[in-house]
Amino acid sequence: MTALLHLAALVATAFGLIAAAVVFAAARRLMTALAVLLDFLIAAGLLRLVGEPSWDAIVTAAAVIAVRKLVTAGLRFSPPH
């Protein structure tokens, strides 16, 4: 992976943590904040796939996407607070 792609993935992860903290502070909903964090982690995983498409990177990106889908389904079917 090139240094620029590694930095971009790291920045996406950091922004995801910050954005999730802001969403949690504003909305007080953990699932919504987790969904935001997972969106940024998907972006970071895809950036890593651009650099070196190894099986580990593919499996990691697929796992994050699967968890994101489960969180989305949980948000859709959870009762409003």
PDB file of N, CA and C in Angstrom:
ATOM      1  N   MET A   1       0.860  -1.170   0.000  1.00  0.00           N
ATOM      2  CA  MET A   1       0.000   0.000   0.000  1.00  0.00           C
ATOM      3  C   MET A   1       0.907   1.234   0.000  1.00  0.00           C
ATOM      4  N   THR A   2       0.548   2.165  -0.811  1.00  0.00           N
ATOM      5  CA  THR A   2       1.348   3.384  -0.852  1.00  0.00           C
ATOM      6  C   THR A   2       1.106   4.203   0.418  1.00  0.00           C
ATOM      7  N   ALA A   3       2.026   5.081   0.692  1.00  0.00           N
ATOM      8  CA  ALA A   3       1.925   5.898   1.895  1.00  0.00           C
ATOM      9  C   ALA A   3       0.696   6.805   1.845  1.00  0.00           C
ATOM     10  N   LEU A   4       0.366   7.299   0.672  1.00  0.00           N
ATOM     11  CA  LEU A   4      -0.793   8.183   0.543  1.00  0.00           C
ATOM     12  C   LEU A   4      -2.101   7.436   0.825  1.00  0.00           C
ATOM     13  N   LEU A   5      -2.233   6.213   0.304  1.00  0.00           N
ATOM     14  CA  LEU A   5      -3.446   5.435   0.561  1.00  0.00           C
ATOM     15  C   LEU A   5      -3.541   5.033   2.028  1.00  0.00           C
ATOM     16  N   HIS A   6      -2.397   4.695   2.621  1.00  0.00           N
ATOM     17  CA  HIS A   6      -2.393   4.349   4.035  1.00  0.00           C
ATOM     18  C   HIS A   6      -2.837   5.551   4.871  1.00  0.00           C
ATOM     19  N   LEU A   7      -2.330   6.724   4.531  1.00  0.00           N
ATOM     20  CA  LEU A   7      -2.718   7.947   5.237  1.00  0.00           C
ATOM     21  C   LEU A   7      -4.201   8.247   5.035  1.00  0.00           C
ATOM     22  N   ALA A   8      -4.695   8.067   3.823  1.00  0.00           N
ATOM     23  CA  ALA A   8      -6.114   8.318   3.543  1.00  0.00           C
ATOM     24  C   ALA A   8      -7.007   7.374   4.347  1.00  0.00           C
ATOM     25  N   ALA A   9      -6.624   6.099   4.444  1.00  0.00           N
ATOM     26  CA  ALA A   9      -7.392   5.136   5.236  1.00  0.00           C
ATOM     27  C   ALA A   9      -7.356   5.508   6.712  1.00  0.00           C
ATOM     28  N   LEU A  10      -6.208   5.951   7.188  1.00  0.00           N
ATOM     29  CA  LEU A  10      -6.081   6.364   8.578  1.00  0.00           C
ATOM     30  C   LEU A  10      -6.924   7.606   8.870  1.00  0.00           C
ATOM     31  N   VAL A  11      -6.933   8.559   7.948  1.00  0.00           N
ATOM     32  CA  VAL A  11      -7.741   9.775   8.109  1.00  0.00           C
ATOM     33  C   VAL A  11      -9.232   9.429   8.090  1.00  0.00           C
ATOM     34  N   ALA A  12      -9.643   8.525   7.204  1.00  0.00           N
ATOM     35  CA  ALA A  12     -11.050   8.117   7.156  1.00  0.00           C
ATOM     36  C   ALA A  12     -11.462   7.465   8.477  1.00  0.00           C
ATOM     37  N   THR A  13     -10.588   6.657   9.046  1.00  0.00           N
ATOM     38  CA  THR A  13     -10.882   6.026  10.330  1.00  0.00           C
ATOM     39  C   THR A  13     -10.986   7.063  11.441  1.00  0.00           C
ATOM     40  N   ALA A  14     -10.055   8.015  11.459  1.00  0.00           N
ATOM     41  CA  ALA A  14     -10.081   9.055  12.485  1.00  0.00           C
ATOM     42  C   ALA A  14     -11.334   9.920  12.363  1.00  0.00           C
ATOM     43  N   PHE A  15     -11.679  10.315  11.135  1.00  0.00           N
ATOM     44  CA  PHE A  15     -12.898  11.101  10.939  1.00  0.00           C
ATOM     45  C   PHE A  15     -14.138  10.305  11.334  1.00  0.00           C
ATOM     46  N   GLY A  16     -14.102   9.002  11.098  1.00  0.00           N
ATOM     47  CA  GLY A  16     -15.224   8.159  11.504  1.00  0.00           C
ATOM     48  C   GLY A  16     -15.419   8.152  13.006  1.00  0.00           C
ATOM     49  N   LEU A  17     -14.318   8.062  13.744  1.00  0.00           N
ATOM     50  CA  LEU A  17     -14.410   8.102  15.207  1.00  0.00           C
ATOM     51  C   LEU A  17     -14.945   9.446  15.692  1.00  0.00           C
ATOM     52  N   ILE A  18     -14.461  10.513  15.090  1.00  0.00           N
ATOM     53  CA  ILE A  18     -14.922  11.852  15.468  1.00  0.00           C
ATOM     54  C   ILE A  18     -16.392  12.041  15.116  1.00  0.00           C
ATOM     55  N   ALA A  19     -16.767  11.641  13.906  1.00  0.00           N
ATOM     56  CA  ALA A  19     -18.163  11.799  13.473  1.00  0.00           C
ATOM     57  C   ALA A  19     -19.105  10.968  14.334  1.00  0.00           C
ATOM     58  N   ALA A  20     -18.695   9.750  14.684  1.00  0.00           N
ATOM     59  CA  ALA A  20     -19.532   8.902  15.533  1.00  0.00           C
ATOM     60  C   ALA A  20     -19.699   9.521  16.918  1.00  0.00           C
ATOM     61  N   ALA A  21     -18.633  10.119  17.452  1.00  0.00           N
ATOM     62  CA  ALA A  21     -18.726  10.775  18.759  1.00  0.00           C
ATOM     63  C   ALA A  21     -19.671  11.972  18.703  1.00  0.00           C
ATOM     64  N   VAL A  22     -19.604  12.732  17.615  1.00  0.00           N
ATOM     65  CA  VAL A  22     -20.489  13.894  17.462  1.00  0.00           C
ATOM     66  C   VAL A  22     -21.943  13.445  17.334  1.00  0.00           C
ATOM     67  N   VAL A  23     -22.186  12.412  16.550  1.00  0.00           N
ATOM     68  CA  VAL A  23     -23.554  11.898  16.384  1.00  0.00           C
ATOM     69  C   VAL A  23     -24.083  11.375  17.712  1.00  0.00           C
ATOM     70  N   PHE A  24     -23.239  10.658  18.449  1.00  0.00           N
ATOM     71  CA  PHE A  24     -23.691  10.133  19.739  1.00  0.00           C
ATOM     72  C   PHE A  24     -23.981  11.268  20.719  1.00  0.00           C
ATOM     73  N   ALA A  25     -23.141  12.298  20.726  1.00  0.00           N
ATOM     74  CA  ALA A  25     -23.358  13.432  21.621  1.00  0.00           C
ATOM     75  C   ALA A  25     -24.631  14.191  21.262  1.00  0.00           C
ATOM     76  N   ALA A  26     -24.923  14.285  19.976  1.00  0.00           N
ATOM     77  CA  ALA A  26     -26.099  15.040  19.543  1.00  0.00           C
ATOM     78  C   ALA A  26     -27.383  14.232  19.669  1.00  0.00           C
ATOM     79  N   ALA A  27     -27.343  12.967  19.260  1.00  0.00           N
ATOM     80  CA  ALA A  27     -28.572  12.174  19.186  1.00  0.00           C
ATOM     81  C   ALA A  27     -28.763  11.237  20.375  1.00  0.00           C
ATOM     82  N   ARG A  28     -27.677  10.932  21.087  1.00  0.00           N
ATOM     83  CA  ARG A  28     -27.722   9.976  22.204  1.00  0.00           C
ATOM     84  C   ARG A  28     -28.253   8.616  21.779  1.00  0.00           C
ATOM     85  N   ARG A  29     -27.914   8.223  20.560  1.00  0.00           N
ATOM     86  CA  ARG A  29     -28.324   6.906  20.049  1.00  0.00           C
ATOM     87  C   ARG A  29     -27.078   6.166  19.596  1.00  0.00           C
ATOM     88  N   LEU A  30     -26.763   5.113  20.314  1.00  0.00           N
ATOM     89  CA  LEU A  30     -25.547   4.358  20.047  1.00  0.00           C
ATOM     90  C   LEU A  30     -25.582   3.686  18.681  1.00  0.00           C
ATOM     91  N   MET A  31     -26.715   3.133  18.298  1.00  0.00           N
ATOM     92  CA  MET A  31     -26.805   2.427  17.014  1.00  0.00           C
ATOM     93  C   MET A  31     -26.584   3.389  15.844  1.00  0.00           C
ATOM     94  N   THR A  32     -27.105   4.581  15.937  1.00  0.00           N
ATOM     95  CA  THR A  32     -26.906   5.562  14.874  1.00  0.00           C
ATOM     96  C   THR A  32     -25.445   5.976  14.789  1.00  0.00           C
ATOM     97  N   ALA A  33     -24.822   6.193  15.932  1.00  0.00           N
ATOM     98  CA  ALA A  33     -23.402   6.542  15.948  1.00  0.00           C
ATOM     99  C   ALA A  33     -22.558   5.391  15.404  1.00  0.00           C
ATOM    100  N   LEU A  34     -22.931   4.175  15.737  1.00  0.00           N
ATOM    101  CA  LEU A  34     -22.215   3.009  15.225  1.00  0.00           C
ATOM    102  C   LEU A  34     -22.360   2.899  13.714  1.00  0.00           C
ATOM    103  N   ALA A  35     -23.534   3.208  13.196  1.00  0.00           N
ATOM    104  CA  ALA A  35     -23.753   3.174  11.752  1.00  0.00           C
ATOM    105  C   ALA A  35     -22.863   4.186  11.034  1.00  0.00           C
ATOM    106  N   VAL A  36     -22.726   5.370  11.619  1.00  0.00           N
ATOM    107  CA  VAL A  36     -21.855   6.395  11.034  1.00  0.00           C
ATOM    108  C   VAL A  36     -20.407   5.924  11.054  1.00  0.00           C
ATOM    109  N   LEU A  37     -19.975   5.377  12.187  1.00  0.00           N
ATOM    110  CA  LEU A  37     -18.605   4.869  12.295  1.00  0.00           C
ATOM    111  C   LEU A  37     -18.346   3.777  11.267  1.00  0.00           C
ATOM    112  N   LEU A  38     -19.281   2.872  11.101  1.00  0.00           N
ATOM    113  CA  LEU A  38     -19.097   1.776  10.146  1.00  0.00           C
ATOM    114  C   LEU A  38     -19.040   2.273   8.708  1.00  0.00           C
ATOM    115  N   ASP A  39     -19.765   3.337   8.389  1.00  0.00           N
ATOM    116  CA  ASP A  39     -19.660   3.910   7.047  1.00  0.00           C
ATOM    117  C   ASP A  39     -18.241   4.388   6.766  1.00  0.00           C
ATOM    118  N   PHE A  40     -17.645   5.060   7.744  1.00  0.00           N
ATOM    119  CA  PHE A  40     -16.262   5.522   7.568  1.00  0.00           C
ATOM    120  C   PHE A  40     -15.284   4.354   7.534  1.00  0.00           C
ATOM    121  N   LEU A  41     -15.542   3.308   8.326  1.00  0.00           N
ATOM    122  CA  LEU A  41     -14.667   2.140   8.302  1.00  0.00           C
ATOM    123  C   LEU A  41     -14.760   1.397   6.969  1.00  0.00           C
ATOM    124  N   ILE A  42     -15.932   1.402   6.365  1.00  0.00           N
ATOM    125  CA  ILE A  42     -16.071   0.816   5.022  1.00  0.00           C
ATOM    126  C   ILE A  42     -15.225   1.606   4.035  1.00  0.00           C
ATOM    127  N   ALA A  43     -15.278   2.930   4.136  1.00  0.00           N
ATOM    128  CA  ALA A  43     -14.460   3.765   3.250  1.00  0.00           C
ATOM    129  C   ALA A  43     -12.980   3.471   3.454  1.00  0.00           C
ATOM    130  N   ALA A  44     -12.549   3.341   4.701  1.00  0.00           N
ATOM    131  CA  ALA A  44     -11.141   3.037   4.978  1.00  0.00           C
ATOM    132  C   ALA A  44     -10.766   1.660   4.431  1.00  0.00           C
ATOM    133  N   GLY A  45     -11.659   0.700   4.577  1.00  0.00           N
ATOM    134  CA  GLY A  45     -11.394  -0.640   4.050  1.00  0.00           C
ATOM    135  C   GLY A  45     -11.291  -0.659   2.539  1.00  0.00           C
ATOM    136  N   LEU A  46     -12.135   0.106   1.883  1.00  0.00           N
ATOM    137  CA  LEU A  46     -12.070   0.173   0.424  1.00  0.00           C
ATOM    138  C   LEU A  46     -10.801   0.872  -0.046  1.00  0.00           C
ATOM    139  N   LEU A  47     -10.361   1.881   0.705  1.00  0.00           N
ATOM    140  CA  LEU A  47      -9.089   2.524   0.376  1.00  0.00           C
ATOM    141  C   LEU A  47      -7.921   1.538   0.526  1.00  0.00           C
ATOM    142  N   ARG A  48      -8.002   0.692   1.523  1.00  0.00           N
ATOM    143  CA  ARG A  48      -6.954  -0.322   1.698  1.00  0.00           C
ATOM    144  C   ARG A  48      -6.987  -1.347   0.564  1.00  0.00           C
ATOM    145  N   LEU A  49      -8.171  -1.645   0.068  1.00  0.00           N
ATOM    146  CA  LEU A  49      -8.284  -2.594  -1.051  1.00  0.00           C
ATOM    147  C   LEU A  49      -7.663  -2.039  -2.323  1.00  0.00           C
ATOM    148  N   VAL A  50      -7.697  -0.734  -2.489  1.00  0.00           N
ATOM    149  CA  VAL A  50      -7.104  -0.120  -3.674  1.00  0.00           C
ATOM    150  C   VAL A  50      -5.599  -0.351  -3.682  1.00  0.00           C
ATOM    151  N   GLY A  51      -4.981  -0.272  -2.509  1.00  0.00           N
ATOM    152  CA  GLY A  51      -3.529  -0.405  -2.427  1.00  0.00           C
ATOM    153  C   GLY A  51      -3.044  -1.816  -2.657  1.00  0.00           C
ATOM    154  N   GLU A  52      -3.476  -2.742  -1.824  1.00  0.00           N
ATOM    155  CA  GLU A  52      -3.041  -4.133  -1.923  1.00  0.00           C
ATOM    156  C   GLU A  52      -4.258  -5.042  -1.757  1.00  0.00           C
ATOM    157  N   PRO A  53      -4.850  -5.494  -2.824  1.00  0.00           N
ATOM    158  CA  PRO A  53      -6.047  -6.337  -2.694  1.00  0.00           C
ATOM    159  C   PRO A  53      -5.688  -7.765  -2.259  1.00  0.00           C
ATOM    160  N   SER A  54      -5.460  -7.947  -0.962  1.00  0.00           N
ATOM    161  CA  SER A  54      -5.177  -9.282  -0.436  1.00  0.00           C
ATOM    162  C   SER A  54      -6.475  -9.896   0.083  1.00  0.00           C
ATOM    163  N   TRP A  55      -6.443 -11.196   0.338  1.00  0.00           N
ATOM    164  CA  TRP A  55      -7.637 -11.865   0.851  1.00  0.00           C
ATOM    165  C   TRP A  55      -7.998 -11.355   2.242  1.00  0.00           C
ATOM    166  N   ASP A  56      -7.005 -11.025   3.045  1.00  0.00           N
ATOM    167  CA  ASP A  56      -7.290 -10.484   4.375  1.00  0.00           C
ATOM    168  C   ASP A  56      -8.036  -9.158   4.276  1.00  0.00           C
ATOM    169  N   ALA A  57      -7.610  -8.306   3.361  1.00  0.00           N
ATOM    170  CA  ALA A  57      -8.275  -7.015   3.188  1.00  0.00           C
ATOM    171  C   ALA A  57      -9.698  -7.198   2.661  1.00  0.00           C
ATOM    172  N   ILE A  58      -9.879  -8.154   1.767  1.00  0.00           N
ATOM    173  CA  ILE A  58     -11.214  -8.413   1.217  1.00  0.00           C
ATOM    174  C   ILE A  58     -12.143  -8.942   2.295  1.00  0.00           C
ATOM    175  N   VAL A  59     -11.655  -9.879   3.108  1.00  0.00           N
ATOM    176  CA  VAL A  59     -12.473 -10.453   4.176  1.00  0.00           C
ATOM    177  C   VAL A  59     -12.811  -9.388   5.223  1.00  0.00           C
ATOM    178  N   THR A  60     -11.852  -8.548   5.552  1.00  0.00           N
ATOM    179  CA  THR A  60     -12.100  -7.485   6.525  1.00  0.00           C
ATOM    180  C   THR A  60     -13.151  -6.506   6.007  1.00  0.00           C
ATOM    181  N   ALA A  61     -13.021  -6.085   4.767  1.00  0.00           N
ATOM    182  CA  ALA A  61     -14.003  -5.168   4.191  1.00  0.00           C
ATOM    183  C   ALA A  61     -15.389  -5.816   4.130  1.00  0.00           C
ATOM    184  N   ALA A  62     -15.451  -7.080   3.762  1.00  0.00           N
ATOM    185  CA  ALA A  62     -16.735  -7.786   3.705  1.00  0.00           C
ATOM    186  C   ALA A  62     -17.358  -7.910   5.091  1.00  0.00           C
ATOM    187  N   ALA A  63     -16.541  -8.158   6.108  1.00  0.00           N
ATOM    188  CA  ALA A  63     -17.061  -8.266   7.474  1.00  0.00           C
ATOM    189  C   ALA A  63     -17.622  -6.932   7.957  1.00  0.00           C
ATOM    190  N   VAL A  64     -16.939  -5.842   7.661  1.00  0.00           N
ATOM    191  CA  VAL A  64     -17.428  -4.523   8.072  1.00  0.00           C
ATOM    192  C   VAL A  64     -18.734  -4.202   7.358  1.00  0.00           C
ATOM    193  N   ILE A  65     -18.825  -4.554   6.086  1.00  0.00           N
ATOM    194  CA  ILE A  65     -20.059  -4.311   5.333  1.00  0.00           C
ATOM    195  C   ILE A  65     -21.203  -5.156   5.891  1.00  0.00           C
ATOM    196  N   ALA A  66     -20.925  -6.411   6.270  1.00  0.00           N
ATOM    197  CA  ALA A  66     -21.961  -7.264   6.847  1.00  0.00           C
ATOM    198  C   ALA A  66     -22.451  -6.710   8.184  1.00  0.00           C
ATOM    199  N   VAL A  67     -21.531  -6.249   9.017  1.00  0.00           N
ATOM    200  CA  VAL A  67     -21.937  -5.646  10.295  1.00  0.00           C
ATOM    201  C   VAL A  67     -22.749  -4.386  10.043  1.00  0.00           C
ATOM    202  N   ARG A  68     -22.351  -3.596   9.049  1.00  0.00           N
ATOM    203  CA  ARG A  68     -23.105  -2.378   8.722  1.00  0.00           C
ATOM    204  C   ARG A  68     -24.528  -2.709   8.295  1.00  0.00           C
ATOM    205  N   LYS A  69     -24.672  -3.771   7.520  1.00  0.00           N
ATOM    206  CA  LYS A  69     -26.016  -4.189   7.096  1.00  0.00           C
ATOM    207  C   LYS A  69     -26.861  -4.610   8.297  1.00  0.00           C
ATOM    208  N   LEU A  70     -26.264  -5.324   9.249  1.00  0.00           N
ATOM    209  CA  LEU A  70     -26.992  -5.741  10.446  1.00  0.00           C
ATOM    210  C   LEU A  70     -27.396  -4.533  11.292  1.00  0.00           C
ATOM    211  N   VAL A  71     -26.509  -3.561  11.427  1.00  0.00           N
ATOM    212  CA  VAL A  71     -26.842  -2.355  12.187  1.00  0.00           C
ATOM    213  C   VAL A  71     -27.966  -1.596  11.498  1.00  0.00           C
ATOM    214  N   THR A  72     -27.913  -1.497  10.187  1.00  0.00           N
ATOM    215  CA  THR A  72     -28.975  -0.816   9.440  1.00  0.00           C
ATOM    216  C   THR A  72     -30.312  -1.521   9.649  1.00  0.00           C
ATOM    217  N   ALA A  73     -30.294  -2.839   9.599  1.00  0.00           N
ATOM    218  CA  ALA A  73     -31.536  -3.587   9.832  1.00  0.00           C
ATOM    219  C   ALA A  73     -32.027  -3.363  11.254  1.00  0.00           C
ATOM    220  N   GLY A  74     -31.118  -3.314  12.209  1.00  0.00           N
ATOM    221  CA  GLY A  74     -31.512  -3.049  13.597  1.00  0.00           C
ATOM    222  C   GLY A  74     -32.109  -1.671  13.777  1.00  0.00           C
ATOM    223  N   LEU A  75     -31.555  -0.683  13.070  1.00  0.00           N
ATOM    224  CA  LEU A  75     -32.109   0.666  13.136  1.00  0.00           C
ATOM    225  C   LEU A  75     -33.489   0.740  12.512  1.00  0.00           C
ATOM    226  N   ARG A  76     -33.681  -0.012  11.455  1.00  0.00           N
ATOM    227  CA  ARG A  76     -34.964   0.022  10.746  1.00  0.00           C
ATOM    228  C   ARG A  76     -36.077  -0.591  11.601  1.00  0.00           C
ATOM    229  N   PHE A  77     -35.743  -1.631  12.363  1.00  0.00           N
ATOM    230  CA  PHE A  77     -36.776  -2.354  13.113  1.00  0.00           C
ATOM    231  C   PHE A  77     -36.809  -2.016  14.594  1.00  0.00           C
ATOM    232  N   SER A  78     -35.975  -1.091  15.046  1.00  0.00           N
ATOM    233  CA  SER A  78     -35.996  -0.727  16.452  1.00  0.00           C
ATOM    234  C   SER A  78     -37.082   0.301  16.709  1.00  0.00           C
ATOM    235  N   PRO A  79     -37.716   0.236  17.872  1.00  0.00           N
ATOM    236  CA  PRO A  79     -38.750   1.236  18.173  1.00  0.00           C
ATOM    237  C   PRO A  79     -38.115   2.584  18.459  1.00  0.00           C
ATOM    238  N   PRO A  80     -38.766   3.670  18.064  1.00  0.00           N
ATOM    239  CA  PRO A  80     -38.214   5.005  18.325  1.00  0.00           C
ATOM    240  C   PRO A  80     -38.220   5.302  19.811  1.00  0.00           C
ATOM    241  N   HIS A  81     -37.237   6.080  20.271  1.00  0.00           N
ATOM    242  CA  HIS A  81     -37.151   6.439  21.684  1.00  0.00           C
ATOM    243  C   HIS A  81     -37.642   7.837  21.907  1.00  0.00           C
TER     244      HIS A  81
END
